[in-house]
Amino acid sequence: MNQLTLSTDLISRDIQPVKSERKPPSRAYLDKRVTKSQRENQRTRSQRARERLQTKEHLSRLAVGLGEVELADKLQRCHSRLSVLTCGRHIARIIPNFTCEFRLCPDCGRRRSRKLQNKYLPAMRAFMLHNKVTPVHLVLTQTHQKENRKQSAKRIRDAFTKLQRREFWKKHFKGGTWSLEFAKDKNGLHHTHLHIIGFRRKFFAVELLRSEWLAVTGDSHVLHLKPILDLAAGLREVVKYVSKPLDIRRFGAEDLKEFLELKNMRMFGTFGEFRNFCKDFEPSDNEAAAVGELESFSRDLVEGCACPQCNQPLFDLRMSKGELPQFYEQMESSPPGEARGS
Ligand SMILES: [Zn+2]
Ligand SMILES: [Zn+2]
């Protein structure tokens, strides 16, 4: 009941009907939970870099245990030596010696999700300009069942396909993107979440969508819906699951084995009218540059160029993977008033 009220409140804050009979959202119902991404943003760069190293060590050990020696070796070599373009206070660019491209590798995942952001953000902005739609972040959930990851993912994607065929959905949504987040509860039961950036044509009461979801799943009415106020941040949150489809800290050998069997499963996609729009969409140079921010022009930076953040000359610092967190730490402890590294 609590969740139901919560989501309705979030929507009513998004679009306020002119003659609303709804009372203003009570403070008690506002979402005080700290989301996973908020927690992640609170950690420093050095902490995150260190966690990426630990994750890779963990995955590599699991791979050895499974006899996947080649995978373990690739993970060890990935980003093991780095060429860091820095002014001493900021990092403008990091060039790794090797990238493993393994789906669960946190370094390769970061690069993959940046690529997706650079590709889809200009398309989303253009789509919104051409259509009168508002972006929302919708999380569809399913009941926990005794099945494997693949079956669980198929179950939720099939339900979503059914949902898209329904009149209610067509009337209220004009397409968007989806990505998968895998989860396993403490009893070992799988459940998958579908994170959707949906382009909403018009406001609706979330209870109606809940009953639609129940109609197609047969057993689940749980979903979360919130307006996206900052499209770039919204997309970042959703593509994060492409780089981090599950909680790797609690990942065991069996999980890795099962994940390796998923090989070709798609983790991200577009749907509806947005899907067709993307097929023909070519961003102009301006749009592409505006989106890539540091990423797009940092590709052209070399030693001797000016640091984009402070104009000091950049130099090339060679380091091993273990030295990167320390380097971030040095930058983080630089005297107050000085800008932090990128
Ligand atoms: Zn990698
Ligand atoms: Zn600088």
Coordinates of C-alpha atoms and ligand atoms in Angstrom, one line a residue:
M1 CA 0.0 0.0 0.0
N2 CA 2.8 2.3 0.9
Q3 CA 4.5 1.8 -2.4
L4 CA 1.4 2.4 -4.3
T5 CA 0.8 5.8 -2.6
L6 CA 4.5 6.6 -3.1
S7 CA 4.5 6.2 -6.8
T8 CA 1.3 8.1 -7.3
D9 CA 2.8 11.0 -5.4
L10 CA 5.8 10.9 -7.6
I11 CA 3.7 11.2 -10.6
S12 CA 1.5 14.0 -9.3
R13 CA 4.6 16.0 -8.6
D14 CA 5.7 15.5 -12.2
I15 CA 2.6 16.8 -13.9
Q16 CA 0.2 18.8 -11.7
P17 CA -3.3 18.7 -13.2
V18 CA -4.7 22.2 -13.2
K19 CA -7.7 21.3 -11.2
S20 CA -6.2 18.7 -8.9
E21 CA -8.4 17.2 -6.3
R22 CA -5.5 15.3 -5.0
K23 CA -4.0 16.7 -1.9
P24 CA -0.3 17.7 -2.1
P25 CA 2.0 14.8 -1.4
S26 CA 2.3 14.2 2.3
R27 CA 5.9 14.3 3.5
A28 CA 5.6 10.9 5.1
Y29 CA 5.2 9.3 1.7
L30 CA 8.2 10.9 0.0
D31 CA 10.9 8.4 -0.9
K32 CA 13.6 8.4 1.7
R33 CA 15.2 5.3 0.5
V34 CA 18.7 5.7 -0.7
T35 CA 19.0 4.2 -4.1
K36 CA 21.8 2.0 -5.3
S37 CA 23.1 4.7 -7.6
Q38 CA 23.0 7.4 -4.9
R39 CA 25.1 5.2 -2.7
E40 CA 27.5 4.6 -5.5
N41 CA 27.8 8.3 -6.2
Q42 CA 28.7 8.9 -2.6
R43 CA 31.8 6.8 -2.9
T44 CA 35.0 8.5 -4.0
R45 CA 36.8 7.7 -7.3
S46 CA 39.6 6.0 -5.4
Q47 CA 37.1 3.7 -3.6
R48 CA 35.3 2.9 -6.9
A49 CA 38.6 2.2 -8.6
R50 CA 39.6 -0.1 -5.8
E51 CA 36.3 -1.9 -5.9
R52 CA 36.7 -2.5 -9.6
L53 CA 40.1 -4.1 -9.0
Q54 CA 38.6 -6.4 -6.3
T55 CA 35.7 -7.3 -8.5
K56 CA 38.1 -8.4 -11.3
E57 CA 40.2 -10.3 -8.8
H58 CA 37.1 -12.1 -7.6
L59 CA 35.9 -12.9 -11.1
S60 CA 39.3 -14.1 -12.1
R61 CA 39.5 -16.5 -9.1
L62 CA 36.1 -17.9 -9.9
A63 CA 37.1 -18.4 -13.5
V64 CA 40.2 -20.3 -12.5
G65 CA 38.0 -22.5 -10.3
L66 CA 35.8 -23.3 -13.2
G67 CA 38.7 -24.1 -15.5
E68 CA 38.1 -21.0 -17.6
V69 CA 41.8 -20.2 -17.7
E70 CA 41.6 -18.1 -20.8
L71 CA 39.0 -15.8 -19.2
A72 CA 40.9 -15.5 -16.0
D73 CA 44.0 -14.5 -18.0
K74 CA 42.1 -11.9 -20.0
L75 CA 40.6 -10.4 -16.8
Q76 CA 44.1 -10.2 -15.3
R77 CA 45.5 -8.5 -18.4
C78 CA 42.6 -6.1 -18.8
H79 CA 43.6 -2.5 -17.8
S80 CA 46.7 -4.0 -16.1
R81 CA 49.0 -1.3 -17.4
L82 CA 47.7 2.2 -18.0
S83 CA 48.8 5.3 -19.8
V84 CA 47.2 8.1 -17.8
L85 CA 47.1 11.6 -19.4
T86 CA 47.1 14.0 -16.5
C87 CA 48.0 17.5 -15.4
G88 CA 48.8 16.2 -12.0
R89 CA 45.5 17.3 -10.6
H90 CA 43.0 16.0 -13.1
I91 CA 42.9 12.9 -15.3
A92 CA 42.0 13.8 -18.9
R93 CA 42.2 10.3 -20.4
I94 CA 43.1 6.8 -19.5
I95 CA 44.4 4.4 -22.2
P96 CA 44.6 0.8 -21.1
N97 CA 47.1 -1.7 -22.6
F98 CA 44.3 -4.3 -23.2
T99 CA 40.6 -4.6 -22.8
C100 CA 39.0 -8.0 -22.1
E101 CA 35.4 -7.2 -23.3
F102 CA 34.0 -9.7 -20.8
R103 CA 30.4 -8.7 -19.9
L104 CA 31.0 -8.6 -16.2
C105 CA 34.3 -6.8 -16.3
P106 CA 33.7 -3.5 -14.5
D107 CA 36.2 -1.6 -16.6
C108 CA 34.9 -2.8 -19.9
G109 CA 31.4 -2.3 -18.7
R110 CA 32.0 1.3 -17.9
R111 CA 33.3 1.9 -21.4
R112 CA 30.3 0.0 -22.9
S113 CA 27.8 2.0 -21.0
R114 CA 29.5 5.3 -21.9
K115 CA 29.2 4.2 -25.6
L116 CA 25.5 3.6 -25.2
Q117 CA 25.0 7.0 -23.5
N118 CA 26.8 8.7 -26.3
K119 CA 24.8 6.9 -28.9
Y120 CA 21.3 7.2 -27.3
L121 CA 21.3 10.5 -25.5
P122 CA 21.2 12.7 -28.7
A123 CA 18.5 10.4 -30.2
M124 CA 16.4 10.7 -27.0
R125 CA 16.7 14.5 -27.0
A126 CA 15.8 14.7 -30.7
F127 CA 12.9 12.3 -30.2
M128 CA 11.5 14.4 -27.4
L129 CA 11.8 17.6 -29.5
H130 CA 9.8 15.9 -32.3
N131 CA 7.2 14.4 -30.0
K132 CA 5.2 15.8 -27.1
V133 CA 6.4 13.2 -24.6
T134 CA 7.8 13.1 -21.0
P135 CA 10.5 10.6 -20.0
V136 CA 9.8 8.3 -17.1
H137 CA 11.9 5.6 -15.4
L138 CA 9.7 2.6 -15.0
V139 CA 10.9 -0.5 -13.2
L140 CA 8.9 -3.7 -13.9
T141 CA 9.4 -6.5 -11.5
Q142 CA 8.4 -10.2 -11.3
T143 CA 7.8 -12.8 -8.7
H144 CA 10.8 -14.8 -7.5
Q145 CA 10.8 -18.3 -8.9
K146 CA 12.8 -21.4 -9.0
E147 CA 14.3 -21.0 -12.5
N148 CA 17.6 -20.0 -14.0
R149 CA 18.6 -16.5 -15.1
K150 CA 17.8 -17.1 -18.7
Q151 CA 14.2 -18.3 -17.9
S152 CA 13.7 -15.5 -15.6
A153 CA 14.8 -12.9 -18.2
K154 CA 12.7 -14.5 -20.8
R155 CA 9.7 -14.5 -18.5
I156 CA 9.9 -10.7 -17.9
R157 CA 10.7 -9.9 -21.5
D158 CA 7.7 -11.9 -22.8
A159 CA 5.5 -10.2 -20.3
F160 CA 6.7 -6.8 -21.5
T161 CA 6.1 -7.7 -25.1
K162 CA 2.5 -8.6 -24.1
L163 CA 2.2 -5.3 -22.3
Q164 CA 3.3 -3.3 -25.3
R165 CA 0.5 -4.9 -27.4
R166 CA -2.2 -3.6 -25.0
E167 CA -4.3 -0.6 -25.8
F168 CA -3.4 1.1 -22.5
W169 CA 0.3 0.9 -23.2
K170 CA -0.1 2.2 -26.8
K171 CA -2.3 5.0 -25.6
H172 CA 0.2 6.2 -23.0
F173 CA 3.7 5.3 -24.2
K174 CA 5.6 6.2 -27.4
G175 CA 8.5 3.8 -27.1
G176 CA 11.8 4.0 -25.2
T177 CA 14.7 1.8 -24.0
W178 CA 14.9 -1.2 -21.8
S179 CA 17.7 -2.9 -19.9
L180 CA 17.8 -6.0 -17.6
E181 CA 19.0 -6.2 -14.0
F182 CA 19.4 -9.7 -12.6
A183 CA 18.8 -10.4 -9.0
K184 CA 18.7 -13.5 -6.7
D185 CA 17.1 -13.5 -3.3
K186 CA 18.5 -15.1 -0.2
N187 CA 16.7 -18.3 -1.0
G188 CA 18.4 -18.6 -4.3
L189 CA 15.4 -17.7 -6.3
H190 CA 15.9 -15.6 -9.4
H191 CA 14.1 -12.5 -10.4
T192 CA 14.8 -10.0 -13.1
H193 CA 14.0 -6.3 -13.2
L194 CA 13.3 -4.5 -16.4
H195 CA 14.4 -0.9 -16.3
I196 CA 12.6 1.2 -18.9
I197 CA 13.0 4.7 -20.0
G198 CA 9.5 5.3 -21.4
F199 CA 8.4 8.3 -23.4
R200 CA 5.0 9.0 -21.9
R201 CA 2.4 10.6 -24.1
K202 CA 0.1 11.6 -21.2
F203 CA -0.4 11.3 -17.5
F204 CA -2.2 8.3 -16.0
A205 CA -2.8 6.9 -12.6
V206 CA -0.1 4.4 -11.7
E207 CA -2.8 2.0 -10.4
L208 CA -4.0 1.4 -13.9
L209 CA -0.5 0.4 -15.1
R210 CA -0.2 -1.9 -12.1
S211 CA -3.3 -3.7 -13.1
E212 CA -2.1 -3.9 -16.7
W213 CA 1.2 -5.5 -15.5
L214 CA -0.7 -7.9 -13.4
A215 CA -2.9 -8.9 -16.4
V216 CA 0.1 -9.8 -18.5
T217 CA 2.3 -11.4 -15.8
G218 CA -0.6 -13.2 -14.0
D219 CA 1.2 -12.8 -10.6
S220 CA 3.0 -9.5 -10.3
H221 CA 1.7 -6.0 -9.9
V222 CA 4.9 -4.5 -8.4
L223 CA 6.4 -1.7 -10.4
H224 CA 8.0 1.7 -9.7
L225 CA 7.5 4.8 -11.8
K226 CA 9.2 8.1 -11.5
P227 CA 9.6 11.1 -13.8
I228 CA 13.0 11.7 -15.2
L229 CA 14.0 15.3 -14.7
D230 CA 17.5 15.1 -16.0
L231 CA 17.6 12.9 -19.1
A232 CA 21.4 12.4 -19.1
A233 CA 21.3 11.2 -15.4
G234 CA 18.2 9.0 -16.1
L235 CA 20.0 7.3 -19.0
R236 CA 23.1 6.9 -17.0
E237 CA 21.2 5.1 -14.3
V238 CA 19.6 2.7 -16.7
V239 CA 22.6 1.8 -18.8
K240 CA 24.5 1.2 -15.6
Y241 CA 22.9 -2.3 -15.5
V242 CA 24.5 -3.1 -18.8
S243 CA 27.9 -2.7 -17.1
K244 CA 26.7 -4.1 -13.8
P245 CA 23.8 -6.5 -14.5
L246 CA 24.0 -8.0 -11.0
D247 CA 25.6 -7.8 -7.6
I248 CA 29.0 -9.4 -8.1
R249 CA 30.0 -9.3 -4.4
R250 CA 27.6 -12.2 -3.7
F251 CA 28.6 -13.9 -6.9
G252 CA 29.7 -17.6 -6.7
A253 CA 31.2 -20.1 -9.2
E254 CA 27.7 -21.4 -10.1
D255 CA 26.6 -17.9 -10.9
L256 CA 29.5 -17.3 -13.2
K257 CA 29.0 -20.6 -14.9
E258 CA 25.3 -19.7 -15.5
F259 CA 26.3 -16.3 -16.7
L260 CA 28.7 -17.7 -19.2
E261 CA 25.9 -19.7 -20.7
L262 CA 23.9 -16.4 -21.3
K263 CA 26.6 -15.4 -23.8
N264 CA 24.4 -13.8 -26.5
M265 CA 21.6 -12.5 -24.4
R266 CA 20.8 -8.8 -25.1
M267 CA 20.9 -6.6 -22.1
F268 CA 19.7 -3.4 -23.6
G269 CA 17.4 -2.4 -26.4
T270 CA 14.9 0.1 -27.8
F271 CA 11.2 -0.4 -28.4
G272 CA 8.2 1.2 -30.0
E273 CA 8.4 4.3 -32.1
F274 CA 11.7 5.2 -30.5
R275 CA 13.2 2.1 -32.0
N276 CA 12.3 3.1 -35.5
F277 CA 13.4 6.7 -34.8
C278 CA 16.9 5.4 -33.8
K279 CA 17.2 3.5 -37.1
D280 CA 17.2 6.7 -39.1
F281 CA 18.7 9.0 -36.6
E282 CA 22.1 10.5 -37.3
P283 CA 23.2 13.0 -34.7
S284 CA 24.7 16.3 -36.0
D285 CA 28.2 17.0 -34.8
N286 CA 26.9 19.5 -32.4
E287 CA 24.6 17.1 -30.7
A288 CA 27.2 14.4 -30.5
A289 CA 29.7 16.8 -29.0
A290 CA 27.2 18.2 -26.5
V291 CA 26.5 14.7 -25.2
G292 CA 30.0 13.2 -25.1
E293 CA 31.2 16.0 -22.8
L294 CA 34.7 15.0 -21.7
E295 CA 34.5 11.7 -23.4
S296 CA 34.1 12.9 -27.0
F297 CA 36.9 15.4 -27.1
S298 CA 39.2 13.7 -24.7
R299 CA 39.8 11.1 -27.5
D300 CA 41.9 13.7 -29.3
L301 CA 44.0 14.7 -26.3
V302 CA 47.7 13.9 -26.3
E303 CA 50.6 14.7 -24.2
G304 CA 51.3 18.5 -24.3
C305 CA 47.7 19.5 -24.8
A306 CA 46.0 21.7 -22.2
C307 CA 44.0 20.0 -19.4
P308 CA 40.3 20.6 -20.2
Q309 CA 39.7 21.5 -16.6
C310 CA 42.6 23.8 -15.7
N311 CA 44.6 24.5 -18.9
Q312 CA 47.8 23.1 -17.4
P313 CA 49.8 21.0 -19.8
L314 CA 49.1 17.3 -19.8
F315 CA 51.7 14.6 -19.4
D316 CA 51.7 10.9 -19.9
L317 CA 52.0 8.9 -16.7
R318 CA 52.5 5.1 -16.9
M319 CA 51.2 3.1 -14.1
S320 CA 50.1 -0.4 -13.2
K321 CA 46.4 -1.2 -12.3
G322 CA 47.1 -1.2 -8.5
E323 CA 48.5 2.4 -8.7
L324 CA 45.4 4.0 -10.1
P325 CA 43.4 4.0 -6.8
Q326 CA 46.4 5.6 -5.1
F327 CA 46.7 8.2 -7.8
Y328 CA 43.0 9.1 -7.3
E329 CA 43.6 9.2 -3.6
Q330 CA 46.3 11.8 -4.0
M331 CA 44.0 13.9 -6.1
E332 CA 41.2 13.6 -3.6
S333 CA 43.5 14.8 -0.8
S334 CA 44.7 17.9 -2.7
P335 CA 44.2 21.1 -0.7
P336 CA 40.7 22.5 -0.6
G337 CA 39.8 25.0 -3.3
E338 CA 41.6 22.9 -5.9
A339 CA 39.4 21.1 -8.3
R340 CA 39.1 17.4 -8.0
G341 CA 40.2 15.0 -10.7
S342 CA 37.8 13.9 -13.4
Ligands
ZN1 ZN 37.8 -5.8 -19.1
ZN2 ZN 44.0 19.9 -14.8

